[in-house]
Amino acid sequence: MGDLEKAVEKIKTMKIRGARKIAIVGVKAIEKIVKKNGFGREFRKACNQLIKARPTAVALYNAVEKIKKEKTMESIDNMNYYLENIGRMIGFINYNVIKNGNTILTHCHSEDVVEFLKTAKEKKMKFKVIVTETRPLYQGTITAKELSDSDIPVTYVIDSAAGYFVKDIDLMIFGCDAVRKEGIVNKIGTYPLAVVAKENKIPVYFVGGTIKFDKRKEIKIEERNPEEIIEKNKLKKCEIRNPVFDITPWKYVTAVISEKGVLKPKQILRLLK
Ligand code: RUB
């Protein structure tokens, strides 16, 4: 298997996952191909295949579009640098979003969220995090492990327990796969959590660099193999569906925390035009 096929395979099978990691691995594969063959046919083929591997998240698409436009090694280097560092860059800006003593709920595993919280901890902020397990692939365990390894107090709960804990939650913080005119695309289950938050006057923040701002006309919400949820022969007569992202409409979003600051929905909608 060549470098391109290996990268595509890792993304499709979710050995590599999360919007930013997918973009990092994709751009690294493109870099190798460009170093060998330049910006010709192989480069274009690689761009197409990588984008299609998991089509919902926009970061890799945006990175590829920028590199295609500039067609220089410098643009690849700049993109590598941006993607590697954007999480910490966002974390370093003191946004006063988290207050001492807060309990934060997060869902799935977002590197941008984990780095944001770890940086807050380094700044001596005291807070707890409730982490949902995130069925069917349990990405919440990665978040819980990474945060608790950084000595952040973590409570790990099943997805459906979020309502039970609502009285303890001061804010919710999620990652983003695509920030769009319709709202924010993130791991399935984010939308209902945001609705519960609004009903209980809990602010809902999303963390993500502007590379996740999505001006594509349409978005394809990925549906994965139902076998990730349950063995087909256990429910022979049922349709089983496994959509992996949902869209949280803007009315449920307090702000997006990015390298451009804490952006309110109206500001984002202007930037997306
Ligand atoms: C991951 C997910 C993450 C975003 C942002 O879904 O929804 O919240 O991708 O992640 P999956 P990051 O596990 O299906 O890829 O902040 O790491 O870019």
mmCIF file with all atom_site columns, C-alpha atoms in Angstrom, residues 121-218:
data_model
loop_
_atom_site.group_PDB
_atom_site.id
_atom_site.type_symbol
_atom_site.label_atom_id
_atom_site.label_alt_id
_atom_site.label_comp_id
_atom_site.label_asym_id
_atom_site.label_entity_id
_atom_site.label_seq_id
_atom_site.pdbx_PDB_ins_code
_atom_site.Cartn_x
_atom_site.Cartn_y
_atom_site.Cartn_z
_atom_site.occupancy
_atom_site.B_iso_or_equiv
_atom_site.pdbx_formal_charge
_atom_site.auth_seq_id
_atom_site.auth_comp_id
_atom_site.auth_asym_id
_atom_site.auth_atom_id
_atom_site.pdbx_PDB_model_num
ATOM 1  C CA . LYS A 1 121 ? -5.730  24.042 33.682 1.00 0.00 ? 121 LYS A CA 1
ATOM 2  C CA . GLU A 1 122 ? -2.146  25.234 33.047 1.00 0.00 ? 122 GLU A CA 1
ATOM 3  C CA . LYS A 1 123 ? -3.397  28.744 33.785 1.00 0.00 ? 123 LYS A CA 1
ATOM 4  C CA . LYS A 1 124 ? -4.413  27.411 37.210 1.00 0.00 ? 124 LYS A CA 1
ATOM 5  C CA . MET A 1 125 ? -8.148  27.450 36.517 1.00 0.00 ? 125 MET A CA 1
ATOM 6  C CA . LYS A 1 126 ? -10.114 25.013 38.673 1.00 0.00 ? 126 LYS A CA 1
ATOM 7  C CA . PHE A 1 127 ? -12.986 23.190 36.967 1.00 0.00 ? 127 PHE A CA 1
ATOM 8  C CA . LYS A 1 128 ? -14.500 19.744 36.498 1.00 0.00 ? 128 LYS A CA 1
ATOM 9  C CA . VAL A 1 129 ? -15.527 18.052 33.271 1.00 0.00 ? 129 VAL A CA 1
ATOM 10 C CA . ILE A 1 130 ? -18.410 15.680 32.631 1.00 0.00 ? 130 ILE A CA 1
ATOM 11 C CA . VAL A 1 131 ? -17.564 13.541 29.599 1.00 0.00 ? 131 VAL A CA 1
ATOM 12 C CA . THR A 1 132 ? -20.194 11.552 27.699 1.00 0.00 ? 132 THR A CA 1
ATOM 13 C CA . GLU A 1 133 ? -19.089 8.117  26.473 1.00 0.00 ? 133 GLU A CA 1
ATOM 14 C CA . THR A 1 134 ? -20.171 8.833  22.846 1.00 0.00 ? 134 THR A CA 1
ATOM 15 C CA . ARG A 1 135 ? -21.733 5.695  21.419 1.00 0.00 ? 135 ARG A CA 1
ATOM 16 C CA . PRO A 1 136 ? -21.096 3.717  19.327 1.00 0.00 ? 136 PRO A CA 1
ATOM 17 C CA . LEU A 1 137 ? -17.311 4.150  19.192 1.00 0.00 ? 137 LEU A CA 1
ATOM 18 C CA . TYR A 1 138 ? -16.718 5.566  22.689 1.00 0.00 ? 138 TYR A CA 1
ATOM 19 C CA . GLN A 1 139 ? -14.510 8.521  21.750 1.00 0.00 ? 139 GLN A CA 1
ATOM 20 C CA . GLY A 1 140 ? -15.449 9.951  25.184 1.00 0.00 ? 140 GLY A CA 1
ATOM 21 C CA . THR A 1 141 ? -12.987 7.508  26.743 1.00 0.00 ? 141 THR A CA 1
ATOM 22 C CA . ILE A 1 142 ? -10.134 9.246  24.878 1.00 0.00 ? 142 ILE A CA 1
ATOM 23 C CA . THR A 1 143 ? -11.255 12.635 26.205 1.00 0.00 ? 143 THR A CA 1
ATOM 24 C CA . ALA A 1 144 ? -11.712 11.312 29.740 1.00 0.00 ? 144 ALA A CA 1
ATOM 25 C CA . LYS A 1 145 ? -8.241  9.720  29.692 1.00 0.00 ? 145 LYS A CA 1
ATOM 26 C CA . GLU A 1 146 ? -6.467  12.761 28.255 1.00 0.00 ? 146 GLU A CA 1
ATOM 27 C CA . LEU A 1 147 ? -8.110  15.209 30.678 1.00 0.00 ? 147 LEU A CA 1
ATOM 28 C CA . SER A 1 148 ? -7.685  13.030 33.753 1.00 0.00 ? 148 SER A CA 1
ATOM 29 C CA . ASP A 1 149 ? -4.029  12.388 32.806 1.00 0.00 ? 149 ASP A CA 1
ATOM 30 C CA . SER A 1 150 ? -3.648  16.179 33.032 1.00 0.00 ? 150 SER A CA 1
ATOM 31 C CA . ASP A 1 151 ? -5.150  16.092 36.535 1.00 0.00 ? 151 ASP A CA 1
ATOM 32 C CA . ILE A 1 152 ? -8.453  17.636 35.480 1.00 0.00 ? 152 ILE A CA 1
ATOM 33 C CA . PRO A 1 153 ? -11.291 16.059 37.510 1.00 0.00 ? 153 PRO A CA 1
ATOM 34 C CA . VAL A 1 154 ? -13.483 14.025 35.140 1.00 0.00 ? 154 VAL A CA 1
ATOM 35 C CA . THR A 1 155 ? -16.862 12.328 35.567 1.00 0.00 ? 155 THR A CA 1
ATOM 36 C CA . TYR A 1 156 ? -17.552 9.840  32.766 1.00 0.00 ? 156 TYR A CA 1
ATOM 37 C CA . VAL A 1 157 ? -21.246 9.206  32.012 1.00 0.00 ? 157 VAL A CA 1
ATOM 38 C CA . ILE A 1 158 ? -23.384 7.476  29.397 1.00 0.00 ? 158 ILE A CA 1
ATOM 39 C CA . ASP A 1 159 ? -24.773 9.716  26.640 1.00 0.00 ? 159 ASP A CA 1
ATOM 40 C CA . SER A 1 160 ? -28.328 9.581  27.921 1.00 0.00 ? 160 SER A CA 1
ATOM 41 C CA . ALA A 1 161 ? -27.302 10.708 31.440 1.00 0.00 ? 161 ALA A CA 1
ATOM 42 C CA . ALA A 1 162 ? -26.636 14.306 30.431 1.00 0.00 ? 162 ALA A CA 1
ATOM 43 C CA . GLY A 1 163 ? -30.143 15.439 31.447 1.00 0.00 ? 163 GLY A CA 1
ATOM 44 C CA . TYR A 1 164 ? -29.701 13.889 34.887 1.00 0.00 ? 164 TYR A CA 1
ATOM 45 C CA . PHE A 1 165 ? -26.588 15.987 35.489 1.00 0.00 ? 165 PHE A CA 1
ATOM 46 C CA . VAL A 1 166 ? -28.005 19.213 34.082 1.00 0.00 ? 166 VAL A CA 1
ATOM 47 C CA . LYS A 1 167 ? -28.306 20.849 37.504 1.00 0.00 ? 167 LYS A CA 1
ATOM 48 C CA . ASP A 1 168 ? -24.520 20.523 37.946 1.00 0.00 ? 168 ASP A CA 1
ATOM 49 C CA . ILE A 1 169 ? -23.488 21.867 34.527 1.00 0.00 ? 169 ILE A CA 1
ATOM 50 C CA . ASP A 1 170 ? -22.371 25.514 34.128 1.00 0.00 ? 170 ASP A CA 1
ATOM 51 C CA . LEU A 1 171 ? -21.458 25.329 30.448 1.00 0.00 ? 171 LEU A CA 1
ATOM 52 C CA . MET A 1 172 ? -21.071 22.931 27.554 1.00 0.00 ? 172 MET A CA 1
ATOM 53 C CA . ILE A 1 173 ? -18.043 22.970 25.256 1.00 0.00 ? 173 ILE A CA 1
ATOM 54 C CA . PHE A 1 174 ? -17.861 20.972 22.010 1.00 0.00 ? 174 PHE A CA 1
ATOM 55 C CA . GLY A 1 175 ? -15.560 20.642 19.035 1.00 0.00 ? 175 GLY A CA 1
ATOM 56 C CA . CYS A 1 176 ? -16.624 21.332 15.456 1.00 0.00 ? 176 CYS A CA 1
ATOM 57 C CA . ASP A 1 177 ? -16.439 19.427 12.205 1.00 0.00 ? 177 ASP A CA 1
ATOM 58 C CA . ALA A 1 178 ? -17.931 22.220 10.136 1.00 0.00 ? 178 ALA A CA 1
ATOM 59 C CA . VAL A 1 179 ? -19.177 25.695 11.006 1.00 0.00 ? 179 VAL A CA 1
ATOM 60 C CA . ARG A 1 180 ? -21.898 26.429 8.462  1.00 0.00 ? 180 ARG A CA 1
ATOM 61 C CA . LYS A 1 181 ? -24.726 28.788 7.699  1.00 0.00 ? 181 LYS A CA 1
ATOM 62 C CA . GLU A 1 182 ? -27.245 26.227 9.027  1.00 0.00 ? 182 GLU A CA 1
ATOM 63 C CA . GLY A 1 183 ? -25.366 25.778 12.299 1.00 0.00 ? 183 GLY A CA 1
ATOM 64 C CA . ILE A 1 184 ? -22.478 23.720 13.636 1.00 0.00 ? 184 ILE A CA 1
ATOM 65 C CA . VAL A 1 185 ? -21.803 20.166 12.541 1.00 0.00 ? 185 VAL A CA 1
ATOM 66 C CA . ASN A 1 186 ? -20.312 17.951 15.228 1.00 0.00 ? 186 ASN A CA 1
ATOM 67 C CA . LYS A 1 187 ? -20.543 14.412 16.589 1.00 0.00 ? 187 LYS A CA 1
ATOM 68 C CA . ILE A 1 188 ? -24.040 12.944 16.633 1.00 0.00 ? 188 ILE A CA 1
ATOM 69 C CA . GLY A 1 189 ? -25.708 13.832 19.917 1.00 0.00 ? 189 GLY A CA 1
ATOM 70 C CA . THR A 1 190 ? -24.343 17.372 20.155 1.00 0.00 ? 190 THR A CA 1
ATOM 71 C CA . TYR A 1 191 ? -27.603 18.904 18.922 1.00 0.00 ? 191 TYR A CA 1
ATOM 72 C CA . PRO A 1 192 ? -29.864 17.341 21.620 1.00 0.00 ? 192 PRO A CA 1
ATOM 73 C CA . LEU A 1 193 ? -27.319 18.306 24.282 1.00 0.00 ? 193 LEU A CA 1
ATOM 74 C CA . ALA A 1 194 ? -27.421 21.913 23.057 1.00 0.00 ? 194 ALA A CA 1
ATOM 75 C CA . VAL A 1 195 ? -31.236 21.909 23.168 1.00 0.00 ? 195 VAL A CA 1
ATOM 76 C CA . VAL A 1 196 ? -31.183 20.657 26.777 1.00 0.00 ? 196 VAL A CA 1
ATOM 77 C CA . ALA A 1 197 ? -28.635 23.380 27.549 1.00 0.00 ? 197 ALA A CA 1
ATOM 78 C CA . LYS A 1 198 ? -30.761 26.181 26.118 1.00 0.00 ? 198 LYS A CA 1
ATOM 79 C CA . GLU A 1 199 ? -33.854 24.966 27.962 1.00 0.00 ? 199 GLU A CA 1
ATOM 80 C CA . ASN A 1 200 ? -31.816 25.152 31.186 1.00 0.00 ? 200 ASN A CA 1
ATOM 81 C CA . LYS A 1 201 ? -30.061 28.474 30.361 1.00 0.00 ? 201 LYS A CA 1
ATOM 82 C CA . ILE A 1 202 ? -26.647 26.804 30.112 1.00 0.00 ? 202 ILE A CA 1
ATOM 83 C CA . PRO A 1 203 ? -24.254 28.473 27.620 1.00 0.00 ? 203 PRO A CA 1
ATOM 84 C CA . VAL A 1 204 ? -23.020 26.328 24.734 1.00 0.00 ? 204 VAL A CA 1
ATOM 85 C CA . TYR A 1 205 ? -19.579 27.007 23.238 1.00 0.00 ? 205 TYR A CA 1
ATOM 86 C CA . PHE A 1 206 ? -17.822 25.340 20.332 1.00 0.00 ? 206 PHE A CA 1
ATOM 87 C CA . VAL A 1 207 ? -14.029 25.427 19.963 1.00 0.00 ? 207 VAL A CA 1
ATOM 88 C CA . GLY A 1 208 ? -12.448 25.353 16.519 1.00 0.00 ? 208 GLY A CA 1
ATOM 89 C CA . GLY A 1 209 ? -10.100 27.272 14.251 1.00 0.00 ? 209 GLY A CA 1
ATOM 90 C CA . THR A 1 210 ? -11.346 29.175 11.214 1.00 0.00 ? 210 THR A CA 1
ATOM 91 C CA . ILE A 1 211 ? -10.140 26.224 9.071  1.00 0.00 ? 211 ILE A CA 1
ATOM 92 C CA . LYS A 1 212 ? -13.451 24.679 10.171 1.00 0.00 ? 212 LYS A CA 1
ATOM 93 C CA . PHE A 1 213 ? -15.538 27.460 8.662  1.00 0.00 ? 213 PHE A CA 1
ATOM 94 C CA . ASP A 1 214 ? -17.451 25.831 5.852  1.00 0.00 ? 214 ASP A CA 1
ATOM 95 C CA . LYS A 1 215 ? -18.548 27.675 2.712  1.00 0.00 ? 215 LYS A CA 1
ATOM 96 C CA . ARG A 1 216 ? -19.340 24.514 0.730  1.00 0.00 ? 216 ARG A CA 1
ATOM 97 C CA . LYS A 1 217 ? -22.824 24.691 -0.793 1.00 0.00 ? 217 LYS A CA 1
ATOM 98 C CA . GLU A 1 218 ? -23.874 21.291 0.513  1.00 0.00 ? 218 GLU A CA 1
#
